[in-house]
Amino acid sequence: MQTTTFEGIITYPITPFDEQGKIDVAALNRLIDRLVSTGSNAIAPLGSTGESAYLNDDEWVQVAEASIKAVAKRLPVIVGVSDITTQGAVSRAKIAESLGADAVMVLPASYWKLSDEEIFEHYAAIAQAISVPIMVYNNPATSGIDMTPELICLMFQSIDNVTMVKESTGDVQRMHKIAALTQGDLPFYNGSNPLALEAFAAGASGWCTAAPNLIGDLPLRLYRAVKDNDLDSARELFYQQLPLLQFILKGGLPTTVKAGLALKGLNVGVPRKPLSPLSASNTERLETLLKAFG
Amino acid sequence: MQTTTFEGIITYPITPFDEQGKIDVAALNRLIDRLVSTGSNAIAPLGSTGESAYLNDDEWVQVAEASIKAVAKRLPVIVGVSDITTQGAVSRAKIAESLGADAVMVLPASYWKLSDEEIFEHYAAIAQAISVPIMVYNNPATSGIDMTPELICLMFQSIDNVTMVKESTGDVQRMHKIAALTQGDLPFYNGSNPLALEAFAAGASGWCTAAPNLIGDLPLRLYRAVKDNDLDSARELFYQQLPLLQFILKGGLPTTVKAGLALKGLNVGVPRKPLSPLSASNTERLETLLKAFG
Amino acid sequence: MQTTTFEGIITYPITPFDEQGKIDVAALNRLIDRLVSTGSNAIAPLGSTGESAYLNDDEWVQVAEASIKAVAKRLPVIVGVSDITTQGAVSRAKIAESLGADAVMVLPASYWKLSDEEIFEHYAAIAQAISVPIMVYNNPATSGIDMTPELICLMFQSIDNVTMVKESTGDVQRMHKIAALTQGDLPFYNGSNPLALEAFAAGASGWCTAAPNLIGDLPLRLYRAVKDNDLDSARELFYQQLPLLQFILKGGLPTTVKAGLALKGLNVGVPRKPLSPLSASNTERLETLLKAFG
Amino acid sequence: MQTTTFEGIITYPITPFDEQGKIDVAALNRLIDRLVSTGSNAIAPLGSTGESAYLNDDEWVQVAEASIKAVAKRLPVIVGVSDITTQGAVSRAKIAESLGADAVMVLPASYWKLSDEEIFEHYAAIAQAISVPIMVYNNPATSGIDMTPELICLMFQSIDNVTMVKESTGDVQRMHKIAALTQGDLPFYNGSNPLALEAFAAGASGWCTAAPNLIGDLPLRLYRAVKDNDLDSARELFYQQLPLLQFILKGGLPTTVKAGLALKGLNVGVPRKPLSPLSASNTERLETLLKAFG
């Protein structure tokens, strides 16, 4: 298995659409370039924020390819992989690997609830098909599937290239549990923006976030303060960005981040229906929030 | 708008797969024939039980077409329509109509949570594209989207061909609310098997269920007892089938119903991965349950 | 063990206070007299509605004694028994029995959550101390303790004078479960007003309610329609009283029922602090609702 | 209003009972003496851990008086005040003040749910009756009443001697909210043991805990590491004590802490029924956990 170390700020680019609703590769290139240069430790295209769920197979490949090319090995790339059938997820994982992804971040998707055995087999099937590391991604609020720390740690111990977990429940007790169950061997990453400070306090290896799209290196500075064992500065940096973090989460990340990028002069289009663009009043509120960051 | 009255038992066929995982149209024909002749008031292909979520576009069209043809106008057909993008859902609704569906049952799907306005616009877009009636389908346990009675009734009052609602939360208070908000004008259908008796008591127009796949006309006899104002018989019929209803719900409907059909001699394949076939021990338990019905 | 059959409408009187906040026995007598004559099958003082939780020991005895005397054996009396310590609950149960209660309705109370074993021992201790029947009362929304059907049925099967259960969760599936676990041997009573119709449909032996304080014999007529196997009439009677049932539940039963009794000319004082009297706007709404019943 | 600063580790003594179930004042004295000398910044008798809810009025006064005397002004004392009626809570608050409490910690209690207005009035009534500071105590898991950050901050801004809040939900987002709503002016204290590290990271002024009964100065050392801006040490100290913190919370604090004190040679009796003593197997597990601390 190949190994790339992921640590610190793992940034999600949104997926820009043009006025016809097609992927806007030029805007994606500009955005990724900015993210690489302003303060990320890794780039994660095709995550929740990247509207991956709303793309068809061709579009998904197009974004994966363009993103990896845009990063151009300046940073590690972890590609979000999810599909409602195991076959589809395996296929996407193989494509991601073949395009040069350093790792894949796998969110289980299903319509019917899955048993722990079904989830395990889903991951095992994907793992068997590729040789890059897999980050297990738990986000029940969007996927409807909740993986317990026990299941996640079992997969880490049983499936070779399951090597990382991204916890997006916002429940720090799960991080404690993961640390306890693996004696600290399984690196966990926080995917809940308003938990950024406390997840780092609890020992998270990284923070997966779309915030750098809008507030540049502030997340990175928080991470560095933690690394410098400077809790007081970390706390101050966290509370400084918290209102923005809460706002973009509450309004739906693709919706709010796309509106914010437009406010910052980068036109990336609107989210795909049934998602609506941010309302005028919320856009105004976002503008006020962004002004605080200069 | 065309109008077809839906009342009583609305039955979901499962979607049979062959050993290669392809749609098994011959088995689908046999199954639908049996469902039509043993006691249903309408047939509803491509619902949750029909694994609609796991089919690609071509398969979806194939099942819709074959089902409508197999029913052959002996009963009304209501086709399940759902897609993660509004554009995809509109497209499926139009195909269903063009194939001869008497109505469509629309479940909202999304990865990101939708606001009430986004849900409303989703239904409005579909309604505008077709002229057959729409049954709003609320099933947050699987879709992750919960529509309040208030929103559902607003859509009924504002969107022309939204004329029915299927409530699958299992919360009878929502049925009371729907009745109150529309003075009884919006027909509601129960989609939670273990609530069948109480939903009819509360005035449900019908029961959408996969149970007739396995227990023939028992659901229909329950419905008729209610129509005959014979609560005592209805209660007896309900408790007779309740253990089976609970079992097929708990194990996941495609999984358990497919296992049950195999036990009854109709080979319909297994559910699509990540769903697993019913375990041996649960299959044994299902066999015991089915024996009680002779 | 003595046995008294409880069936049908089991009515809770509120506990009247005078202007000094003392028990108003004269008002209690008038109220109980009215409840006995207008349509109840049993009287249940010192329940949730009776503000039992807010009374000190002396007041509790005073209300138990006065209520039993006021009913004067015209109907069976079931006295609500609850205390935060087992010793206190045993003591109240013995007093109720000595005063002539036909049964006691026991709600577990605790500050710290109780294990199933602790709940079982609590009931066993009470049962051992008295010889009248015990109705297990499950109302987690107020008591904070949720007893599963499994635990309740175990106590029914293991503790001699546990002979009835009042389910107030509003979850009809629990009634199905109780019926299944005891092959219908354990009579269950519904304590959730907005579930009155469906609980009877599911086979409830009775409905424990404060509604007769305000709407006379309407609950009894609903019960009789069910007994007459006349579902259509039962449904009509239910929907007629449902808005009132929802209102008195939502506003807190002591608060709303006391306000309603005042509107009907019976001054019973206000609930005890921290509970506040019904607001002016809600009182107005209640008046409108009551007018519908003439 | 008097003011005493509360910061750091606020320790709950359990309430010892003798073999007859009476308050064991001698054991209470020994325990408090130990807590004062081994590492607390304040002592908080009659909290949840102190089984305050299960004591009658006389016992409550006895414990309050004995505790204040035992602390003997070596540390500030904050007395837990709670009663199901407002009148009872006011009475206890006045007694606590008259006995020399430096502050009172007030948990709202009710059987029926309270509106925000009712909760506000409850606190206002208590505040008006005393002149020592009030710590608002939010612990819905035991009290059944959940106070939002908005309500808590409103009371802080509107009621003179409401000056602190203890949050025991374990939800760090509420702490963020309290900080935001009051620009950091309202000191918040963490009451959820497994959140100790993250609450301090988020800026908590203190940690209310029963852990010092069993693990001496470890909580205090965690607090000091935070004060020294040494996150790495704080994290290490936290994970060291976390298994014990989780264990004593899960088993119920009075139950587990009393069992642990017995294991450490201080006989403090068993919790009051309906609470049961810790089971043999759990006592064994606790013994193993305690051995890790030498």
Coordinates of N, CA and C in Angstrom, one line a residue, chain C residues 48-49 53-54 84-86 107 109-114 118 121-122 137 139 141-143 252-254 272-276, chain D residues 48-49 53-54 84-86 107 109-114 118 121-122 137 139 141-143 252-254 272-276:
Chain C
S48 N -50.9 12.5 37.4 CA -50.1 13.6 36.9 C -50.9 14.9 36.9
T49 N -52.2 14.7 36.4 CA -53.1 15.9 36.4 C -53.4 16.4 37.7
A53 N -47.3 15.3 42.2 CA -45.8 15.5 42.4 C -45.5 16.8 43.3
Y54 N -46.5 17.7 43.3 CA -46.2 19.0 44.0 C -46.8 19.1 45.4
I84 N -40.1 9.8 45.3 CA -38.7 9.7 44.8 C -37.9 8.6 45.5
T85 N -38.3 8.3 46.7 CA -37.7 7.1 47.4 C -38.6 5.9 47.4
T86 N -38.1 4.8 47.4 CA -38.9 3.6 47.4 C -39.7 3.5 48.8
L107 N -46.2 5.2 39.4 CA -45.2 5.8 38.5 C -43.9 5.8 39.2
A109 N -40.3 7.1 40.1 CA -39.7 8.5 40.1 C -38.3 8.3 40.6
S110 N -37.4 9.1 40.0 CA -36.0 9.1 40.4 C -35.4 10.3 39.9
Y111 N -34.3 10.7 40.5 CA -33.5 11.8 39.9 C -32.4 11.1 39.0
W112 N -31.7 10.2 39.5 CA -30.8 9.4 38.7 C -31.5 8.3 37.9
K113 N -31.1 8.1 36.7 CA -31.8 7.0 35.9 C -31.7 5.7 36.7
L114 N -32.7 4.9 36.4 CA -32.8 3.6 37.1 C -32.6 2.5 36.1
E118 N -33.4 -2.0 39.2 CA -33.9 -1.1 40.2 C -35.4 -0.8 40.1
E121 N -37.3 -3.9 41.4 CA -37.3 -3.9 42.9 C -38.2 -2.9 43.5
H122 N -38.2 -1.7 42.9 CA -39.1 -0.7 43.4 C -40.6 -1.2 43.4
Y137 N -47.4 2.4 35.6 CA -47.7 3.7 34.8 C -46.4 4.1 34.2
N139 N -44.7 6.8 31.9 CA -44.8 8.2 31.3 C -43.5 8.9 31.3
A141 N -42.1 11.0 29.5 CA -42.1 12.5 29.2 C -42.1 13.3 30.5
T142 N -42.8 12.8 31.5 CA -42.8 13.6 32.8 C -41.9 13.0 33.8
S143 N -41.8 11.6 33.9 CA -41.1 11.0 35.0 C -39.6 10.9 34.6
G252 N -50.1 21.5 29.2 CA -49.9 21.0 30.5 C -51.3 20.7 31.2
L253 N -51.6 19.5 31.5 CA -52.9 19.2 32.0 C -53.4 20.0 33.2
P254 N -52.6 20.1 34.3 CA -53.2 20.8 35.4 C -53.5 22.3 35.0
R272 N -49.7 25.0 41.2 CA -48.7 25.4 42.1 C -47.4 25.8 41.4
K273 N -46.8 26.8 41.8 CA -45.5 27.3 41.3 C -44.5 26.2 41.4
P274 N -43.6 25.9 40.4 CA -43.3 26.8 39.3 C -44.3 26.8 38.1
L275 N -45.3 26.0 38.2 CA -46.3 26.1 37.1 C -47.1 27.4 37.2
S276 N -47.3 28.0 36.0 CA -48.1 29.3 36.0 C -49.5 29.0 35.5
Chain D
S48 N -26.2 16.8 42.5 CA -26.7 15.5 42.0 C -26.0 14.3 42.7
T49 N -24.7 14.4 42.7 CA -23.9 13.3 43.4 C -24.2 13.2 44.8
A53 N -31.6 15.0 45.9 CA -33.0 14.8 45.5 C -33.7 13.8 46.4
Y54 N -33.0 12.9 47.0 CA -33.6 11.8 47.8 C -33.6 12.1 49.3
I84 N -39.1 20.7 44.0 CA -40.1 20.6 43.0 C -41.1 21.8 43.0
T85 N -41.2 22.5 44.2 CA -42.0 23.7 44.2 C -41.1 24.9 44.3
T86 N -41.5 26.0 43.8 CA -40.7 27.2 43.9 C -40.6 27.6 45.3
L107 N -30.8 24.0 40.4 CA -31.3 23.2 39.4 C -32.8 23.3 39.4
A109 N -36.5 22.0 39.0 CA -37.1 20.7 39.1 C -38.6 20.8 38.8
S110 N -39.2 19.9 38.1 CA -40.6 19.9 37.9 C -41.1 18.6 37.5
Y111 N -42.3 18.3 37.6 CA -42.9 17.1 37.0 C -43.4 17.4 35.6
W112 N -44.2 18.4 35.5 CA -44.6 18.9 34.2 C -43.6 19.8 33.6
K113 N -43.4 19.7 32.3 CA -42.4 20.6 31.6 C -42.7 22.0 32.0
L114 N -41.7 22.8 32.0 CA -41.8 24.3 32.3 C -41.5 25.1 31.0
E118 N -41.8 30.2 32.9 CA -41.9 29.6 34.3 C -40.5 29.4 34.9
E121 N -39.2 32.8 36.1 CA -39.8 33.2 37.3 C -39.3 32.4 38.5
H122 N -39.1 31.2 38.3 CA -38.5 30.3 39.4 C -37.2 30.9 39.9
Y137 N -27.9 25.8 36.9 CA -27.4 24.5 36.7 C -28.3 23.8 35.7
N139 N -29.0 20.5 33.6 CA -28.8 19.1 33.6 C -30.0 18.3 33.2
A141 N -30.6 15.7 31.5 CA -30.6 14.2 31.6 C -31.1 13.7 32.9
T142 N -30.9 14.5 34.0 CA -31.5 14.1 35.3 C -32.8 14.9 35.6
S143 N -32.7 16.2 35.4 CA -33.9 17.0 35.8 C -35.0 17.0 34.8
G252 N -23.9 5.9 37.3 CA -24.6 6.8 38.2 C -23.6 7.2 39.3
L253 N -23.4 8.6 39.4 CA -22.4 9.0 40.3 C -22.5 8.6 41.8
P254 N -23.6 8.7 42.4 CA -23.7 8.3 43.8 C -23.3 6.8 44.0
R272 N -29.5 5.6 48.4 CA -30.8 5.4 48.9 C -31.7 4.7 47.8
K273 N -32.5 3.8 48.2 CA -33.5 3.1 47.3 C -34.4 4.1 46.6
P274 N -34.8 4.1 45.4 CA -34.6 2.9 44.5 C -33.2 2.7 43.9
L275 N -32.3 3.6 44.2 CA -30.9 3.3 43.7 C -30.3 2.1 44.4
S276 N -29.7 1.2 43.7 CA -29.0 0.0 44.2 C -27.5 0.2 44.3

